[in-house]
GROMACS .gro file of N, CA and C in nm:
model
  444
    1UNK      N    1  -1.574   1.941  -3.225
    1UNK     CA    2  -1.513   2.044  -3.142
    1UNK      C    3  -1.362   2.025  -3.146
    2UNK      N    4  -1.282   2.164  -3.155
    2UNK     CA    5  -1.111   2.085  -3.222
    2UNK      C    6  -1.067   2.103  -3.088
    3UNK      N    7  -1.138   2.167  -2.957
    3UNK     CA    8  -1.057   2.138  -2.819
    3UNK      C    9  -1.062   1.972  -2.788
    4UNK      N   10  -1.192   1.906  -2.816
    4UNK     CA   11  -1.158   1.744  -2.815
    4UNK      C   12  -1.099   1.647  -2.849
    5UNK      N   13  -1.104   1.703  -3.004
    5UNK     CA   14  -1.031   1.668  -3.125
    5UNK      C   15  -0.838   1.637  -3.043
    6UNK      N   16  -0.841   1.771  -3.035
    6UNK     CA   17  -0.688   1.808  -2.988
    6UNK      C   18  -0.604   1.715  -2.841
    7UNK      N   19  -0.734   1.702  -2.766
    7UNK     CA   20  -0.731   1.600  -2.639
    7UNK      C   21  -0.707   1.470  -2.678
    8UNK      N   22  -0.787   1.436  -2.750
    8UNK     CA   23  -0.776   1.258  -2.773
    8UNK      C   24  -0.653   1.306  -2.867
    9UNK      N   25  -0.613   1.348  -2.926
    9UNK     CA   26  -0.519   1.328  -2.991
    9UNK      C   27  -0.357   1.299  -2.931
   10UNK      N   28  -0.398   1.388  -2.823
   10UNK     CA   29  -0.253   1.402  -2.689
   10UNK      C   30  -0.224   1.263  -2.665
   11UNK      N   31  -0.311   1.143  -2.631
   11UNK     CA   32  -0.363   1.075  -2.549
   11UNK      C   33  -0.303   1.074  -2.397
   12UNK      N   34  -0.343   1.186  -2.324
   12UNK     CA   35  -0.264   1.166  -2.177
   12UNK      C   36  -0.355   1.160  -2.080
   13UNK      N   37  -0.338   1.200  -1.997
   13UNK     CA   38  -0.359   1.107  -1.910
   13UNK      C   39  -0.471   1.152  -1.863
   14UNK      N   40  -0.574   1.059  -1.772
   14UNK     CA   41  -0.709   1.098  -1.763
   14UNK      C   42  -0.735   1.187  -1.699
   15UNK      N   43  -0.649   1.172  -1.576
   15UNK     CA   44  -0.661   1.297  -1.489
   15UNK      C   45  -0.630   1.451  -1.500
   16UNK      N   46  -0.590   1.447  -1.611
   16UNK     CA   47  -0.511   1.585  -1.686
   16UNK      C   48  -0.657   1.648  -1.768
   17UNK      N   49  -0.711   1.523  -1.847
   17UNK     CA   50  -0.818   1.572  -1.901
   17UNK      C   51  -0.967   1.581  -1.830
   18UNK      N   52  -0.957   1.532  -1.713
   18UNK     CA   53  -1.100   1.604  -1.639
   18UNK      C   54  -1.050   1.719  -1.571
   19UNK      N   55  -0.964   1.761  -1.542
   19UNK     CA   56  -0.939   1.857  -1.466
   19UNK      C   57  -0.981   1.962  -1.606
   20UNK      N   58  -0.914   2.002  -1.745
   20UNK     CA   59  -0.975   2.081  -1.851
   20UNK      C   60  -1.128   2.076  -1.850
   21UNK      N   61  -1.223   1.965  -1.839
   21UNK     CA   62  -1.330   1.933  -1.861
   21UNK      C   63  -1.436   2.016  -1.730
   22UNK      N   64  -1.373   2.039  -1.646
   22UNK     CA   65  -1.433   2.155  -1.527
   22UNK      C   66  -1.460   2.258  -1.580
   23UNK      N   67  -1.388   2.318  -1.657
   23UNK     CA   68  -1.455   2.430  -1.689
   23UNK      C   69  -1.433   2.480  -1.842
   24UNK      N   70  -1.575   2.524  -1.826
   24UNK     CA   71  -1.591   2.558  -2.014
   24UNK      C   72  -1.537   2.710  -2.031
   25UNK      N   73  -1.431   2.637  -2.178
   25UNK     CA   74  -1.350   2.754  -2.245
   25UNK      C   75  -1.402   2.759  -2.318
   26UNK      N   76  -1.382   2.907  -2.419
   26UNK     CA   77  -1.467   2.988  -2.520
   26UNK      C   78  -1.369   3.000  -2.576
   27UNK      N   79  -1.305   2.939  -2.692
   27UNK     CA   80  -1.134   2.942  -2.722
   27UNK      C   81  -1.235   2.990  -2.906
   28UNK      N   82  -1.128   3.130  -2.931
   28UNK     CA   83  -1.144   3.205  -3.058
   28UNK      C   84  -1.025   3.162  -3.120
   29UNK      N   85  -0.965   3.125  -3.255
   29UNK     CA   86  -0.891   3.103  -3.351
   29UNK      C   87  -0.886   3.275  -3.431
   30UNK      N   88  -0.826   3.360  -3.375
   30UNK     CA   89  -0.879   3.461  -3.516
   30UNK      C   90  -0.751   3.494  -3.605
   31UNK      N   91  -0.651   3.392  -3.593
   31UNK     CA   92  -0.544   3.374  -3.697
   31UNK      C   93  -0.481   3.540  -3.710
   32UNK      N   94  -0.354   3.516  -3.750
   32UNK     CA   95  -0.254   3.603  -3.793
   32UNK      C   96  -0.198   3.746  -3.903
   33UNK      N   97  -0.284   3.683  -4.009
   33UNK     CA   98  -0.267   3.744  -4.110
   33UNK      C   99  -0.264   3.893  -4.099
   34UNK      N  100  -0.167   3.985  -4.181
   34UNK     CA  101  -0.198   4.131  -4.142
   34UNK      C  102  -0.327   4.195  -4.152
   35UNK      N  103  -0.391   4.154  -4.265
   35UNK     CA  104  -0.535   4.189  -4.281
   35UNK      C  105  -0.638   4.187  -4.190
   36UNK      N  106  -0.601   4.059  -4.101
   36UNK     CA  107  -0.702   4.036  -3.997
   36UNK      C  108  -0.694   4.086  -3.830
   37UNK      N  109  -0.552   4.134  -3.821
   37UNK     CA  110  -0.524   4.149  -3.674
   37UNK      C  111  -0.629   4.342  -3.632
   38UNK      N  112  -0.656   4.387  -3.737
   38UNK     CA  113  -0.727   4.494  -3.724
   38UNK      C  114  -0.885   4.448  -3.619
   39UNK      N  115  -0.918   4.340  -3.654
   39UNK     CA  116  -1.036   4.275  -3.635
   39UNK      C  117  -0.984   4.220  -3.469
   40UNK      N  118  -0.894   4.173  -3.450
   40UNK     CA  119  -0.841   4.094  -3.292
   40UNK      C  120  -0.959   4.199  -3.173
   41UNK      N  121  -0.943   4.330  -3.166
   41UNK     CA  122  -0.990   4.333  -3.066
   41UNK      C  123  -1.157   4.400  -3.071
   42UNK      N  124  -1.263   4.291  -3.157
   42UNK     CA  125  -1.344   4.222  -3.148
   42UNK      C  126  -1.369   4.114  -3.001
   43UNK      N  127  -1.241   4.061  -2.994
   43UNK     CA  128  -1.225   3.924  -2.944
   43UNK      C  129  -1.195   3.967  -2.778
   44UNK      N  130  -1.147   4.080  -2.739
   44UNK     CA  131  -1.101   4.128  -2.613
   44UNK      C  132  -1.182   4.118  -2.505
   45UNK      N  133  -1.302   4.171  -2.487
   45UNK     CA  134  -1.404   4.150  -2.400
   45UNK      C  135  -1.431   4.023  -2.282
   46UNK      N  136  -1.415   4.017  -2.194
   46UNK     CA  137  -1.405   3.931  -2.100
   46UNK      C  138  -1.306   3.853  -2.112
   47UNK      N  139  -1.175   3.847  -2.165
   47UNK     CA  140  -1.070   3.735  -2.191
   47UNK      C  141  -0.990   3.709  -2.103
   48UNK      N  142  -0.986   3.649  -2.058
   48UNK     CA  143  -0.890   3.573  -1.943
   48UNK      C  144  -0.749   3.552  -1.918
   49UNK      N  145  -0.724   3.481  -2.045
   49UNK     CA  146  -0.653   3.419  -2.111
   49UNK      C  147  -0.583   3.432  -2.258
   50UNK      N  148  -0.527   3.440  -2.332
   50UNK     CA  149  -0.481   3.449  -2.447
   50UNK      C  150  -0.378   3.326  -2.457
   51UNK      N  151  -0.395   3.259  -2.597
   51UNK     CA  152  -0.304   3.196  -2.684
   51UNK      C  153  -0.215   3.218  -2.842
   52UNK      N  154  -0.117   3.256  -2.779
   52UNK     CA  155   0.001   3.313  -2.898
   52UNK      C  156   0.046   3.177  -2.971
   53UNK      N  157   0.060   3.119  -3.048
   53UNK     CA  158   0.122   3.012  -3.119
   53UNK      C  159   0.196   3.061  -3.234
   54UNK      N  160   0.320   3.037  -3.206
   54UNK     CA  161   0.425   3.094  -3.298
   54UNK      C  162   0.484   2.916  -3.341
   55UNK      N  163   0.494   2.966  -3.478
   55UNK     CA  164   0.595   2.876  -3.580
   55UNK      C  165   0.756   2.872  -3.528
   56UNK      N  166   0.818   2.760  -3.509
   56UNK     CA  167   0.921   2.745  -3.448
   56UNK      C  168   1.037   2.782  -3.564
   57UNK      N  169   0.956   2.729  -3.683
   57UNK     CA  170   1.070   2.677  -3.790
   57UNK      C  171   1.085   2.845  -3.847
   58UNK      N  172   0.999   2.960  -3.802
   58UNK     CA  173   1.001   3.053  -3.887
   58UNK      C  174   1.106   3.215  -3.838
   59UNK      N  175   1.212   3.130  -3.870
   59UNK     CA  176   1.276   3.232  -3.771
   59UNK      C  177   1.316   3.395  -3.802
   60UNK      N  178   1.255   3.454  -3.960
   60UNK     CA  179   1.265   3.579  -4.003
   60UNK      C  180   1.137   3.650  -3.970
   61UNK      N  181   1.042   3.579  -3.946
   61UNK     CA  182   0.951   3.627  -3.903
   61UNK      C  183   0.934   3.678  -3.700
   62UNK      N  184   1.082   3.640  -3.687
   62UNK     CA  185   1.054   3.655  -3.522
   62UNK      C  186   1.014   3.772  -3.478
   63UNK      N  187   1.064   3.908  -3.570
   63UNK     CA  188   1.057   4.041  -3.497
   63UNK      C  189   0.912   4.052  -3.528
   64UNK      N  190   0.883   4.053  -3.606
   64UNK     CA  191   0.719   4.105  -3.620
   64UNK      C  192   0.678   3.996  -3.500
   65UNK      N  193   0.665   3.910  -3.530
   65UNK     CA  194   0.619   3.824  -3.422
   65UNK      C  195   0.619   3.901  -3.278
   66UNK      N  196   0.704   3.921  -3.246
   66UNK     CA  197   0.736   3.988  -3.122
   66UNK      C  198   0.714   4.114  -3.114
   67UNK      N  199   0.673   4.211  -3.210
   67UNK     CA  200   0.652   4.348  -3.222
   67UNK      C  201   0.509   4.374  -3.179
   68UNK      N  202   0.391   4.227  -3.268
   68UNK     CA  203   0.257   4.210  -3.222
   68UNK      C  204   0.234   4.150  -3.141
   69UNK      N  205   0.330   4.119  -3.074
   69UNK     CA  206   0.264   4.000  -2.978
   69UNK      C  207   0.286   4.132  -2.851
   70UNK      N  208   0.387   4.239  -2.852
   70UNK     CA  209   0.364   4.295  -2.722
   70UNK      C  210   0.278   4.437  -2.781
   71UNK      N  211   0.245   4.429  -2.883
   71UNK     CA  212   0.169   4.549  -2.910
   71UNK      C  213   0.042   4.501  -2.841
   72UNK      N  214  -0.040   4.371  -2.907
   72UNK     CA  215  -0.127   4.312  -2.790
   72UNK      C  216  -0.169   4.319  -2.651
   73UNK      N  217  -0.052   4.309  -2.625
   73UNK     CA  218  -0.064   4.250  -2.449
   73UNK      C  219  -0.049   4.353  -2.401
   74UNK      N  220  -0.044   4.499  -2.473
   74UNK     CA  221  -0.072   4.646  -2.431
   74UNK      C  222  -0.195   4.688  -2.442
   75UNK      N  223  -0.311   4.651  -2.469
   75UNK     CA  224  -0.418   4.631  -2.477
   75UNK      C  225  -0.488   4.657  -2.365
   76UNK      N  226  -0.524   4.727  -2.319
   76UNK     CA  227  -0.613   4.763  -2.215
   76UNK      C  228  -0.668   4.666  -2.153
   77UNK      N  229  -0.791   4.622  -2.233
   77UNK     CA  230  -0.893   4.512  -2.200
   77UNK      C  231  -0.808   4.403  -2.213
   78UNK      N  232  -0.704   4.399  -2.215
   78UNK     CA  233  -0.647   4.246  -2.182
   78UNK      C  234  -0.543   4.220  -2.082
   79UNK      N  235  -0.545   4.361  -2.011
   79UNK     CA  236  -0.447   4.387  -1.885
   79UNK      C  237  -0.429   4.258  -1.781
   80UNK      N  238  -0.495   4.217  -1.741
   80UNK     CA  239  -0.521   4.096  -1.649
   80UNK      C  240  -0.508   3.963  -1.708
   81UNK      N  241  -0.537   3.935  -1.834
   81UNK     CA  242  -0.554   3.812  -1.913
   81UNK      C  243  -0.364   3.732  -1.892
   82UNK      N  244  -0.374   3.556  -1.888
   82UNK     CA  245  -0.272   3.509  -1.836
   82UNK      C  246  -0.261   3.487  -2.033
   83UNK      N  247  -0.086   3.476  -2.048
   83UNK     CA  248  -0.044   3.433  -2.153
   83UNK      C  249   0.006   3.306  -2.201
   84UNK      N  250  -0.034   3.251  -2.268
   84UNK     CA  251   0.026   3.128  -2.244
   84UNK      C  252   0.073   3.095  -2.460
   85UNK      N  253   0.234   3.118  -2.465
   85UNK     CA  254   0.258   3.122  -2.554
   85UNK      C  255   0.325   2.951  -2.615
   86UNK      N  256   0.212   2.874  -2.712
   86UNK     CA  257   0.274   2.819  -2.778
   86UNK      C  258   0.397   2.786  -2.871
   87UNK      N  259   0.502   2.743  -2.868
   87UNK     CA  260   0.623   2.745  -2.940
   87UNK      C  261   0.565   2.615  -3.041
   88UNK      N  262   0.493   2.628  -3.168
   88UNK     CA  263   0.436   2.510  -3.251
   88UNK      C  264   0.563   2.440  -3.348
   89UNK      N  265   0.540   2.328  -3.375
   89UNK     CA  266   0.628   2.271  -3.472
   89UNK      C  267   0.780   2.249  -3.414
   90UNK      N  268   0.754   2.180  -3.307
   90UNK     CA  269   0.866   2.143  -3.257
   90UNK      C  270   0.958   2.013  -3.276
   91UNK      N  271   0.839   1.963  -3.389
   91UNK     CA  272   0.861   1.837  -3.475
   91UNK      C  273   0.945   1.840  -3.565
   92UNK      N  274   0.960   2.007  -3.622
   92UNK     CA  275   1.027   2.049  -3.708
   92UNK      C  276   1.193   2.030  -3.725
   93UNK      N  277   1.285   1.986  -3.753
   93UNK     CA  278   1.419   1.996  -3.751
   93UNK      C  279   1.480   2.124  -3.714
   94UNK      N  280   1.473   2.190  -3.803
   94UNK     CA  281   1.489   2.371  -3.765
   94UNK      C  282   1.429   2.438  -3.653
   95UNK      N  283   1.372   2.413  -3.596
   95UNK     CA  284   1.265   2.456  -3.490
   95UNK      C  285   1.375   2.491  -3.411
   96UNK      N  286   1.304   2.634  -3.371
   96UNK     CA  287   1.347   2.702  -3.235
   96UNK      C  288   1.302   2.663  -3.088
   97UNK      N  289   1.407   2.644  -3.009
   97UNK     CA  290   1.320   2.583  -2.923
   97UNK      C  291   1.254   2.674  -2.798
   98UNK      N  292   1.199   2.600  -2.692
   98UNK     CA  293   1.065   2.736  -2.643
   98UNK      C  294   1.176   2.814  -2.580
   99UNK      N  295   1.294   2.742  -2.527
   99UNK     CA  296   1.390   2.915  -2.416
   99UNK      C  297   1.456   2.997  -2.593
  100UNK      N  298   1.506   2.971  -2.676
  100UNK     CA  299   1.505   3.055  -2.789
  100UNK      C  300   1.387   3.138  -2.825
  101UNK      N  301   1.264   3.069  -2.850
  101UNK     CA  302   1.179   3.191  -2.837
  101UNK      C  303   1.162   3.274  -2.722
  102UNK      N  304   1.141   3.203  -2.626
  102UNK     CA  305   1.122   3.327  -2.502
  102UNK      C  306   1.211   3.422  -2.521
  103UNK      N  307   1.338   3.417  -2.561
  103UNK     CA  308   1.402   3.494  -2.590
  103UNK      C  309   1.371   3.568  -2.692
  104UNK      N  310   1.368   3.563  -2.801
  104UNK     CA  311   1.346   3.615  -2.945
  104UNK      C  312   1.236   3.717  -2.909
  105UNK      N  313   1.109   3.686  -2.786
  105UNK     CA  314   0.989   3.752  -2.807
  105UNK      C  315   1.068   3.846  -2.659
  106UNK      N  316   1.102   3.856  -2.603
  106UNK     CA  317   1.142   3.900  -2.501
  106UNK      C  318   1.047   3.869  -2.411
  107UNK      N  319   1.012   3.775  -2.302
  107UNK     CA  320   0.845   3.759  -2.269
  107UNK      C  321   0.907   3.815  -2.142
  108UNK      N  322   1.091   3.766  -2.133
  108UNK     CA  323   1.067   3.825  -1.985
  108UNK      C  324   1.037   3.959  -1.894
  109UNK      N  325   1.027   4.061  -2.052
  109UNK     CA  326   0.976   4.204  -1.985
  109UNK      C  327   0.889   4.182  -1.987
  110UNK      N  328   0.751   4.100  -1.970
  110UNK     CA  329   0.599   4.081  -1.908
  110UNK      C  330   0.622   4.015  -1.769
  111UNK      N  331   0.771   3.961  -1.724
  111UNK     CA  332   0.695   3.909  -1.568
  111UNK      C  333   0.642   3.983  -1.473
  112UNK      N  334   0.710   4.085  -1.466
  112UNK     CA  335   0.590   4.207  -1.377
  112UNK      C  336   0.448   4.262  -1.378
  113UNK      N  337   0.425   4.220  -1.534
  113UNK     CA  338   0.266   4.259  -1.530
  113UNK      C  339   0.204   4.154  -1.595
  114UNK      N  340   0.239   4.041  -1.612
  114UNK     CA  341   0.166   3.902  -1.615
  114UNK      C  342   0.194   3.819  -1.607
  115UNK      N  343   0.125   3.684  -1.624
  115UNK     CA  344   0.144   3.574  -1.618
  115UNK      C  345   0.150   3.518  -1.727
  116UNK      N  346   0.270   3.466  -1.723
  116UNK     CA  347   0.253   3.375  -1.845
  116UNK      C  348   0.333   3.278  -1.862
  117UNK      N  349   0.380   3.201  -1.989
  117UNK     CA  350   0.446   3.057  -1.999
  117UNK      C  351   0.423   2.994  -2.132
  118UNK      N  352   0.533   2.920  -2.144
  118UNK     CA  353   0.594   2.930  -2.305
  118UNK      C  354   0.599   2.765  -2.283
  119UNK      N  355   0.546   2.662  -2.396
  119UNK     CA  356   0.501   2.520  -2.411
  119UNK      C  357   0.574   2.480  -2.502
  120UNK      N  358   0.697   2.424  -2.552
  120UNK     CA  359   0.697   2.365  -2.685
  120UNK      C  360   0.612   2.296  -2.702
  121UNK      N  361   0.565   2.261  -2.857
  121UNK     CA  362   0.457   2.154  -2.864
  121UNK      C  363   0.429   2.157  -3.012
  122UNK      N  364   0.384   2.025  -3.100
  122UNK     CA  365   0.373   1.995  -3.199
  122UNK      C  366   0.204   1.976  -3.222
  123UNK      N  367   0.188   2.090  -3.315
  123UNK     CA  368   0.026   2.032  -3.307
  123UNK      C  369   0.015   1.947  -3.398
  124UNK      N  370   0.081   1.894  -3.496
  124UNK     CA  371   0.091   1.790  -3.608
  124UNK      C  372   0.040   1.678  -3.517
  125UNK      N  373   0.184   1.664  -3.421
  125UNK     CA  374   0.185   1.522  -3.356
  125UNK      C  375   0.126   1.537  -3.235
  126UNK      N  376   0.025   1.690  -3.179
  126UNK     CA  377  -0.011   1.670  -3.067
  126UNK      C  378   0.057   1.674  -2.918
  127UNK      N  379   0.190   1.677  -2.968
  127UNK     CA  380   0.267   1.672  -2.856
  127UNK      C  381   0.310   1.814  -2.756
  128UNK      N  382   0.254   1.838  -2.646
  128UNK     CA  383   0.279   1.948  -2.545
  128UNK      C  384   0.130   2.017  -2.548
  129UNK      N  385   0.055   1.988  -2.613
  129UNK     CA  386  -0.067   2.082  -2.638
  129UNK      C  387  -0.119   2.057  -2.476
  130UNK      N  388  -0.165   1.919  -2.396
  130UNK     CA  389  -0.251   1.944  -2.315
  130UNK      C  390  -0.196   1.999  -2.199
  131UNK      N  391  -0.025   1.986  -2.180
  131UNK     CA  392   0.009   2.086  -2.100
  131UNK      C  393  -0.008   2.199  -2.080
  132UNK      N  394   0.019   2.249  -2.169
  132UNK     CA  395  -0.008   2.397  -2.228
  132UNK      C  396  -0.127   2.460  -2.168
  133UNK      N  397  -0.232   2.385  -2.205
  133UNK     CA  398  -0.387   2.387  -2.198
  133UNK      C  399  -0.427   2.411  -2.027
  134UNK      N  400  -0.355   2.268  -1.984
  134UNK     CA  401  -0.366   2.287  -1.834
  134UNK      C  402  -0.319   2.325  -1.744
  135UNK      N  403  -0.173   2.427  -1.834
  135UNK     CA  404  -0.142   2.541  -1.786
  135UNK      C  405  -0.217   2.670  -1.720
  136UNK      N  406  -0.264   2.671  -1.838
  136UNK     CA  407  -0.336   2.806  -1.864
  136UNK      C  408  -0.487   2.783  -1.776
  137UNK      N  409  -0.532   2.675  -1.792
  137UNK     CA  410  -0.653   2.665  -1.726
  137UNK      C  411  -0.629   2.696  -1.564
  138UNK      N  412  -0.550   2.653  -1.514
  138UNK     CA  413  -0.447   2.646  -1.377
  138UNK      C  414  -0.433   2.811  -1.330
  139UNK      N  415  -0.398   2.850  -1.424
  139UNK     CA  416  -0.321   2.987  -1.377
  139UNK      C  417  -0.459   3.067  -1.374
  140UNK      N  418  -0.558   3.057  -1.501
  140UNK     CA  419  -0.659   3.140  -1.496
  140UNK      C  420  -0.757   3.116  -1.379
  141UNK      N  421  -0.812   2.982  -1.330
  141UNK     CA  422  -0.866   2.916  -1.242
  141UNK      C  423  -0.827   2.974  -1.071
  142UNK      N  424  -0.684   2.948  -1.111
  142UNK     CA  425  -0.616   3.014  -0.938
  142UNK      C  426  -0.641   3.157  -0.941
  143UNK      N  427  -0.678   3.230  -0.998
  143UNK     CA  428  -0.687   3.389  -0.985
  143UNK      C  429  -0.834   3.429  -1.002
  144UNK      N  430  -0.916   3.285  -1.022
  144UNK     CA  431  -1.091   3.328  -1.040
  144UNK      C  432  -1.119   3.266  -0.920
  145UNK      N  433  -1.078   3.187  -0.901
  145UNK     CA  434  -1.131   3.092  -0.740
  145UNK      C  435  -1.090   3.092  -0.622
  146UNK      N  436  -1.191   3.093  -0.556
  146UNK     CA  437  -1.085   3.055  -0.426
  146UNK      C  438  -1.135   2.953  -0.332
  147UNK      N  439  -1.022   2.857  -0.343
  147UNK     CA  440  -1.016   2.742  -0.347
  147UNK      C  441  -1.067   2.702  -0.143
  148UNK      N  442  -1.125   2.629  -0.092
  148UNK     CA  443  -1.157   2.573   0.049
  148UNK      C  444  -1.081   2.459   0.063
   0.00000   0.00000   0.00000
């Protein structure tokens, strides 16, 4: 399973990782490619949540990046879903860092109609992923539960 995979790899801290372990995610990979984003909303149906992971080091690619990423989140069936945008390859020298992307993608015209939040993080080295994670679990969790 690469959500476990991805945990032990973090190695942090225990209490970070039972709190993820409460509740089971249904996490889809359906990758980028132009060919395939026709297919994305397959994936829409009950989603909560969404994960954007953008390349730090790839900085000609920002506008498209940002052209699909809010063509997306216009999406009907994903009106409610919290965002939680990876900034990957932060390992990278060149790497943009996450307030440069927030910028680049403009996320801050979504604070009015969602939630969301931007992680640097290296999935090479693992580094920022379980924040990220227990971000998103957090934000989606506080708006399904209600807490006693």
């Amino acid at each position: 399973m690469v959500l476990l995979k991805v945990l032990r790899k973090t190695k942090q801290k225990e209490k970070e990782l039972r709190l993820l372990m409460l509740y089971k995610l249904n996490i889809w990979d359906v990758g980028g490619q132009r060919t395939i984003r026709s297919f994305w909303r397959n994936y829409f149906e009950e989603t909560d949540g969404v994960i954007w992971v953008v390349d730090s080091a790839d900085r000609p690619r920002m506008d498209v990046c940002r052209e699909e990423l809010h063509k997306l989140m216009k999406e009907e069936r994903l009106a409610g879903a919290t965002l939680l945008v990876f900034a990957n390859k932060q390992d990278v020298p060149s790497a943009m860092t996450a307030a440069e992307i927030s910028q680049a993608l403009e996320l801050d015209a979504m604070k009015e109609s969602r939630h969301w939040s931007i992680a640097a993080c290296s999935a090479w080295e693992g580094a920022g992923l379980l924040e990220g994670f227990s971000w998103l679990v957090e934000d989606i969790s506080s708006r399904m539960f209600v807490r006693s």
